Tab-separated table of C-alpha atoms in Angstrom:
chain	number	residue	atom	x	y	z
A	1	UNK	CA	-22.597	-6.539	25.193
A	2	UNK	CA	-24.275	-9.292	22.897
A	3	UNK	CA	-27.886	-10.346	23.568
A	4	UNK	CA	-29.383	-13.818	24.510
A	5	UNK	CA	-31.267	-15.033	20.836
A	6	UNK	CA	-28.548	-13.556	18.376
A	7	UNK	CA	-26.740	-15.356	15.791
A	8	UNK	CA	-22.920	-15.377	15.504
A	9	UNK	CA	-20.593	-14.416	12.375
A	10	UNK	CA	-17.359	-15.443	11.511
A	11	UNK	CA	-15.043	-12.678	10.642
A	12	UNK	CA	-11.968	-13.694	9.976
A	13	UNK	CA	-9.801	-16.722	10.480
A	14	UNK	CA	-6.314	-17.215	10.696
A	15	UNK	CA	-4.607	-21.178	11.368
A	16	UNK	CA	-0.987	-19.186	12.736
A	17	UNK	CA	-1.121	-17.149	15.823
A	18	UNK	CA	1.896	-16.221	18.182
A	19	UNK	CA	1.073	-15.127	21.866
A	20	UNK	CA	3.345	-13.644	23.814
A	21	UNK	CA	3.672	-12.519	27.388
A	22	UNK	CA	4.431	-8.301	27.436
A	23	UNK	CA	5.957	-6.170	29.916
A	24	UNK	CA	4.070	-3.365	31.558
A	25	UNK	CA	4.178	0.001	29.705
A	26	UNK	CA	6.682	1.925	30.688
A	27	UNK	CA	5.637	5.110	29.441
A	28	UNK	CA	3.033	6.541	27.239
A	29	UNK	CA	5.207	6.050	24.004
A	30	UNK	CA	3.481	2.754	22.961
A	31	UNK	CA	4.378	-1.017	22.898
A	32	UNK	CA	7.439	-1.892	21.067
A	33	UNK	CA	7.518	-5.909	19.891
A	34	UNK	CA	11.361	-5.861	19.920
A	35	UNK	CA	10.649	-5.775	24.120
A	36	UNK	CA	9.212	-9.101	23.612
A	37	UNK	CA	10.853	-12.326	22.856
A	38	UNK	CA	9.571	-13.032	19.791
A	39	UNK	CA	11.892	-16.346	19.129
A	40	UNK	CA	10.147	-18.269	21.781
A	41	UNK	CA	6.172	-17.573	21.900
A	42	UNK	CA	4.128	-18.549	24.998
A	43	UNK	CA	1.711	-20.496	23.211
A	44	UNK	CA	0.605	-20.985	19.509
A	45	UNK	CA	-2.621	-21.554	18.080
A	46	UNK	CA	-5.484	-20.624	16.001
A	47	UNK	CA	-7.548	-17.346	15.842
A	48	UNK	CA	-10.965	-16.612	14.776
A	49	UNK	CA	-12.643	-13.258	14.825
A	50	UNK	CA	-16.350	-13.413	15.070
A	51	UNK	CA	-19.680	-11.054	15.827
A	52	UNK	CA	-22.352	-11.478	17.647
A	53	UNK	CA	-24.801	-8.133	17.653
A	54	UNK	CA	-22.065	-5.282	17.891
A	55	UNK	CA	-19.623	-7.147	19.724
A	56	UNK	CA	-16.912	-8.480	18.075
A	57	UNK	CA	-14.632	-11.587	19.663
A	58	UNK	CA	-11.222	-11.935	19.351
A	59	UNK	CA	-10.790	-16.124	19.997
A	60	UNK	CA	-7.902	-17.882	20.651
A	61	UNK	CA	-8.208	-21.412	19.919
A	62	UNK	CA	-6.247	-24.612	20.063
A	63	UNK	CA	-5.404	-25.992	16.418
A	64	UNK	CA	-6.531	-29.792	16.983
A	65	UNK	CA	-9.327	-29.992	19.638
A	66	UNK	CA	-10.396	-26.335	19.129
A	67	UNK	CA	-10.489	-25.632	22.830
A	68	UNK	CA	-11.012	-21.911	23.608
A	69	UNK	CA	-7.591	-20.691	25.207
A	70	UNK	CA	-8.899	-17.026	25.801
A	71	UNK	CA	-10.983	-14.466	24.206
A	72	UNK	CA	-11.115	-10.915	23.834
A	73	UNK	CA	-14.402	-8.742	23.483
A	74	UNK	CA	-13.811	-6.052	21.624
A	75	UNK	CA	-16.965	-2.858	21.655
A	76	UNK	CA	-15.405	-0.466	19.485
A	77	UNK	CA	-12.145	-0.514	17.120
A	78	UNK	CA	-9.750	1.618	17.545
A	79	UNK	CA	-9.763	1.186	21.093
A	80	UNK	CA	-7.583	-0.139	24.510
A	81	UNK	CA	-9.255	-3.552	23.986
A	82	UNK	CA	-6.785	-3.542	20.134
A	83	UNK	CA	-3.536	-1.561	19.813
A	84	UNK	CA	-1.250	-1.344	17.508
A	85	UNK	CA	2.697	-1.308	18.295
A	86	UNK	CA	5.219	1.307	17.144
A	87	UNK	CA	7.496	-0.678	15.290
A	88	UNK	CA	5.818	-3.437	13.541
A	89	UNK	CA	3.044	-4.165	11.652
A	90	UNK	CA	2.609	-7.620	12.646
A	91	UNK	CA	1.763	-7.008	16.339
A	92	UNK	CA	-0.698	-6.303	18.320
A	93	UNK	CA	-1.543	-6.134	22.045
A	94	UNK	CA	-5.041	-7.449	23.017
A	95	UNK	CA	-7.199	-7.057	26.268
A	96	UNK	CA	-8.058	-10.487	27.004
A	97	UNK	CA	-11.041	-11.132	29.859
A	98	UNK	CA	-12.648	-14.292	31.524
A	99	UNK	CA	-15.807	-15.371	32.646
A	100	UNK	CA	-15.181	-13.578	35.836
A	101	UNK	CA	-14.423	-10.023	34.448
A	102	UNK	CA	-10.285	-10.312	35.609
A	103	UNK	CA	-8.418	-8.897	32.418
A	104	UNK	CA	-5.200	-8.728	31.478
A	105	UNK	CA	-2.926	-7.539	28.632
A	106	UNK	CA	-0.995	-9.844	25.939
A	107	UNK	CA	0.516	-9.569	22.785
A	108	UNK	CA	-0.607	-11.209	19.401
A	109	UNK	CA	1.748	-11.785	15.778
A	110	UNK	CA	1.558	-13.004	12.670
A	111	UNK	CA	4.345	-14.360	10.389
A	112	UNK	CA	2.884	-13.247	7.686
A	113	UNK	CA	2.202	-9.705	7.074
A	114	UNK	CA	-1.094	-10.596	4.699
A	115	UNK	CA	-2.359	-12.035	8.072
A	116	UNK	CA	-1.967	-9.211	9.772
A	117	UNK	CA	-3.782	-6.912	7.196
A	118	UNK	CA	-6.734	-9.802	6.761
A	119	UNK	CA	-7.432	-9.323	11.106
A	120	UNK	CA	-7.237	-5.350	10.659
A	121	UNK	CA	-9.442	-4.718	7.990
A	122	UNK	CA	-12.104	-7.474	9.020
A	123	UNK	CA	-12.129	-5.399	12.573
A	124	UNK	CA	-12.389	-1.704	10.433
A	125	UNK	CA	-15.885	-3.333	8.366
A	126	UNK	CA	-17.567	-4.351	11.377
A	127	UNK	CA	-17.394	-1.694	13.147
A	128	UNK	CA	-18.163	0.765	10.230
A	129	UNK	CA	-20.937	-1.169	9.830
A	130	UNK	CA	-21.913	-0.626	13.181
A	131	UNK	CA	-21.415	3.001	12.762
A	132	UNK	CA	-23.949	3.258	9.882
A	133	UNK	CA	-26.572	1.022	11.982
A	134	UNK	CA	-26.686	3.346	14.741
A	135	UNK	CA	-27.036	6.554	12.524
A	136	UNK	CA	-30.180	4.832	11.167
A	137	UNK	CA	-32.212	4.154	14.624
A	138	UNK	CA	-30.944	7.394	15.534
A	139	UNK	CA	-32.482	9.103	12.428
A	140	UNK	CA	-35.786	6.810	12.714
A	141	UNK	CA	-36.179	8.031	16.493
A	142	UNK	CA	-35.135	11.505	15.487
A	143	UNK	CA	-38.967	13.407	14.474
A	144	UNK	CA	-38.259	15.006	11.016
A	145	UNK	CA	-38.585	18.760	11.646
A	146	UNK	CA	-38.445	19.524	7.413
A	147	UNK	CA	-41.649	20.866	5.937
A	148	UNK	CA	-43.028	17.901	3.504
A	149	UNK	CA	-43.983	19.255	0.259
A	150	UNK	CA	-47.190	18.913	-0.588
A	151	UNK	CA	-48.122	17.644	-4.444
A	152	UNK	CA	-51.685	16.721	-4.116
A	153	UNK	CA	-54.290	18.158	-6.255
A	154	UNK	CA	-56.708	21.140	-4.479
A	155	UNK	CA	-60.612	20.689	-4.453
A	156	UNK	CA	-61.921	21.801	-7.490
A	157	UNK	CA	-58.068	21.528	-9.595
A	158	UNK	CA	-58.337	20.213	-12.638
A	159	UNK	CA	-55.465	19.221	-15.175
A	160	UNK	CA	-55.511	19.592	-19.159
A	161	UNK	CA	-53.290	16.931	-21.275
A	162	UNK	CA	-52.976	16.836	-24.710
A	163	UNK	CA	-52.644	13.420	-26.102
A	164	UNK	CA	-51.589	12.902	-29.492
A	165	UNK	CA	-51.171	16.055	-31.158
A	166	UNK	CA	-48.037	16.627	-32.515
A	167	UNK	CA	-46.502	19.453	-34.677
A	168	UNK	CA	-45.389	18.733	-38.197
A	169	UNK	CA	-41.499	19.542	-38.471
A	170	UNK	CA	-40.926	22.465	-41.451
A	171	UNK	CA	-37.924	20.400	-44.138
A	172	UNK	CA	-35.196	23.009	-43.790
A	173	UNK	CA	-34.726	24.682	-47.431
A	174	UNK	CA	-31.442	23.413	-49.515
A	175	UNK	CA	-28.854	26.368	-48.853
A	176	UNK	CA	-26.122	26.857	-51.572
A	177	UNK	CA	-22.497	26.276	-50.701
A	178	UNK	CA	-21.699	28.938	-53.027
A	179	UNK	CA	-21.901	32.880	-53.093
A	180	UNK	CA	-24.264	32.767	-55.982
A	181	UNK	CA	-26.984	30.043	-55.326
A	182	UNK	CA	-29.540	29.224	-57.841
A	183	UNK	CA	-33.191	30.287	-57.367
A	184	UNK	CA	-35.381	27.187	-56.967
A	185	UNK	CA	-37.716	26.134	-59.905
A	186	UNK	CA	-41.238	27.447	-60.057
A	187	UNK	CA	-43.705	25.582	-58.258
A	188	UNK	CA	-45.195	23.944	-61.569
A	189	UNK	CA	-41.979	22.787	-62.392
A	190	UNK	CA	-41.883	24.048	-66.117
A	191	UNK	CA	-38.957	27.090	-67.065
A	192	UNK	CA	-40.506	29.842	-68.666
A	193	UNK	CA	-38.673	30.912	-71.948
A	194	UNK	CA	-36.615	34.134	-71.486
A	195	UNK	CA	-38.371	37.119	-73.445
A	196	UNK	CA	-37.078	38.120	-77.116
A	197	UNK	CA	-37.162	40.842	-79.025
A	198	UNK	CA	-38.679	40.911	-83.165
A	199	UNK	CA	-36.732	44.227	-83.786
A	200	UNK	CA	-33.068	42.980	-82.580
A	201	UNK	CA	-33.514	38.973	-84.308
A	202	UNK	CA	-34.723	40.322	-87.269
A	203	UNK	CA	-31.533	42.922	-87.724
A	204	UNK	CA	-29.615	39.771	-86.724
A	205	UNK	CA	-31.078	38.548	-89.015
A	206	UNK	CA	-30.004	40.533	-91.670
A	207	UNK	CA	-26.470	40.858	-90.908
A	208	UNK	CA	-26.136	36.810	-91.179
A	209	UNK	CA	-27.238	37.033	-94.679
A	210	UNK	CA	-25.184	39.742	-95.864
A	211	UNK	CA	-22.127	38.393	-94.239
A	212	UNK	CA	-23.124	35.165	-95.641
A	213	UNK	CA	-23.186	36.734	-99.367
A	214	UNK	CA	-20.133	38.679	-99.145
A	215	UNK	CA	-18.703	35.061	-97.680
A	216	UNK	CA	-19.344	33.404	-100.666
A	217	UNK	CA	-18.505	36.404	-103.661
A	218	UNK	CA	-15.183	36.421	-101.777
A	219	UNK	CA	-15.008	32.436	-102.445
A	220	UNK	CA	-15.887	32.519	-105.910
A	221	UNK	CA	-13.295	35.194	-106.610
A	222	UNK	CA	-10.841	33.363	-105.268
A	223	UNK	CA	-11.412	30.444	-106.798
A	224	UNK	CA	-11.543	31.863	-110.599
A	225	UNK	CA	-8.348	33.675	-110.369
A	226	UNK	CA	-7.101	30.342	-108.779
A	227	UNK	CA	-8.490	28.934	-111.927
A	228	UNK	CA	-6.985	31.417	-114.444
A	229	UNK	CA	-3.562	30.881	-112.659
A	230	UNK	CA	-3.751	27.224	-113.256
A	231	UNK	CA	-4.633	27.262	-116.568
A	232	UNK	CA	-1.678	28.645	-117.602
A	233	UNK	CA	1.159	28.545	-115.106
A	234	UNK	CA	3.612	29.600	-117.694
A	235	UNK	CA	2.118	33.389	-118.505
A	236	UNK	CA	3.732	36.214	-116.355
A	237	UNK	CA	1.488	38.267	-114.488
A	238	UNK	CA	3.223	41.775	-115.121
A	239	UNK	CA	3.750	40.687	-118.814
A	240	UNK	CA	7.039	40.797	-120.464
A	241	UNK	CA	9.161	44.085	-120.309
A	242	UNK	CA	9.209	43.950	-123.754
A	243	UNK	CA	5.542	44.408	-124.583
A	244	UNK	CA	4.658	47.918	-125.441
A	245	UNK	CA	2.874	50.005	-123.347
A	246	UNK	CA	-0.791	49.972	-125.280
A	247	UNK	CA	-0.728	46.034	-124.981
A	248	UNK	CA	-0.976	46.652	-121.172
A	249	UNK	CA	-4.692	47.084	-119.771
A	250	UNK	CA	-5.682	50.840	-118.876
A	251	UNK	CA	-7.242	51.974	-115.543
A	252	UNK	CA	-11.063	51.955	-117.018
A	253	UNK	CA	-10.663	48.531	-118.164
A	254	UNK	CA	-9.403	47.156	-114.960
A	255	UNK	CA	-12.289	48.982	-112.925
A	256	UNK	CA	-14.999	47.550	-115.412
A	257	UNK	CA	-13.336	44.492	-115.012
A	258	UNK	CA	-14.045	44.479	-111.360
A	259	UNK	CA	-17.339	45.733	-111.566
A	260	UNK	CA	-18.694	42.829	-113.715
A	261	UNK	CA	-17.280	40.232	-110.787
A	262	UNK	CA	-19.286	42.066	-108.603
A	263	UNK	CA	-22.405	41.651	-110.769
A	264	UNK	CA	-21.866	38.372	-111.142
């Protein structure tokens, strides 16, 4: 039961509340609302739901002059002091009690099913949080039988830190995307000429200048008889059929012929 010195909390409030005078249970099946007559409710007012310690109140209340019609303490949730009926979610039946201690059972709706919700789930925190309070005294009462560790320093431990050294990072080297990479350059950044050889430029040499002669006899030659075939365009070059054969030039004439060109 609440104290003497503690504060109270307001829950939940609610400005529609229908009471309702219930039959004794018939059996162990549950309350039914459809047993009641819900068209004409015994009385109608306002509920609040407050808390004082771990004791929550369920109020009645008139609307205007907030008189206190009856209460119900309620120690734990679910319990008989709240109960649910079996075929509605708007009802409930409540163990209301006077100053006296006489108690007696009645039954509680809302018209509105948001109502009903609101009154259930402001019931479920309290008493949750009433739950988790009395795990903590009983953990701060209960002696704490785990071995602490222990992270102090020994007599005579010492500790080494290094402050401000850090290691330089190696630049990763470039790698080639291909399957034949080229080599880096050497480290003082000049090429070194590729090695040649006097006896193979110099026979290179000599085969440019001869091809280069022979080149231009061929272009002279060609030119003259160009030449000689210009000059007269007329003359046949086999002659006429009807020159005798001395006229024609013999065999050592043509090849000393040839060989003067060549001097030349």
């Amino acid at each position: 039961m609440a104290t003497e010195g503690e504060y109270e909390s307001i829950l939940c409030v609610k400005p529609d509340v229908n009471v309702y005078r219930i039959p004794p249970r018939a059996s162990n099946r549950g309350y039914r609302a459809a047993d009641w007559k819900l068209d004409t409710p015994d009385w109608t007012g306002r509920m609040r739901v407050t808390a004082r310690g771990k004791v929550a109140y369920i109020k009645l209340e008139d609307k205007i002059s907030g008189e206190l019609f009856a209460q119900a303490p309620v120690e734990e949730f679910p319990g008989i002091t709240v109960e649910t009926v079996s075929d509605s979610s708007r009802y409930f039946v409540i163990r209301i009690q006077d100053e006296s201690g006489r108690s007696a059972f009645i039954g509680i709706g809302f018209g509105d099913r948001g109502d009903s919700f609101d009154f259930n789930v402001a019931l479920q925190d309290h008493f949750k949080w009433v739950k988790q309070d009395n795990e903590i005294i009983k953990q701060s009462q209960t002696p704490d039988s785990t071995p602490k560790l222990d992270l102090g320093f020994k007599e005579g431990q010492t500790i080494t830190l290094n402050i401000g050294q850090t290691r330089k990072k190696e630049k990763p080297r470039p790698q080639s995307t291909g399957g034949f990479g080229l080599l880096p350059p050497p480290p003082g950044g000049k090429i070194a000429p590729p090695p040649s050889s006097s006896g193979v430029s110099n026979h290179n040499t000599e085969s440019l200048t001869e091809d280069e002669d022979t080149g231009c006899l061929l272009e002279l030659d060609s030119s003259n008889s160009n030449s000689v075939l210009q000059s007269n365009p007329s003359a046949d070059l086999w002659g006429d059929f009807s020159t005798p054969a001395s006229s024609l030039p013999t065999t050592a004439q043509k090849e000393s012929s040839s060989a003067n060109w060549v001097q030349f």
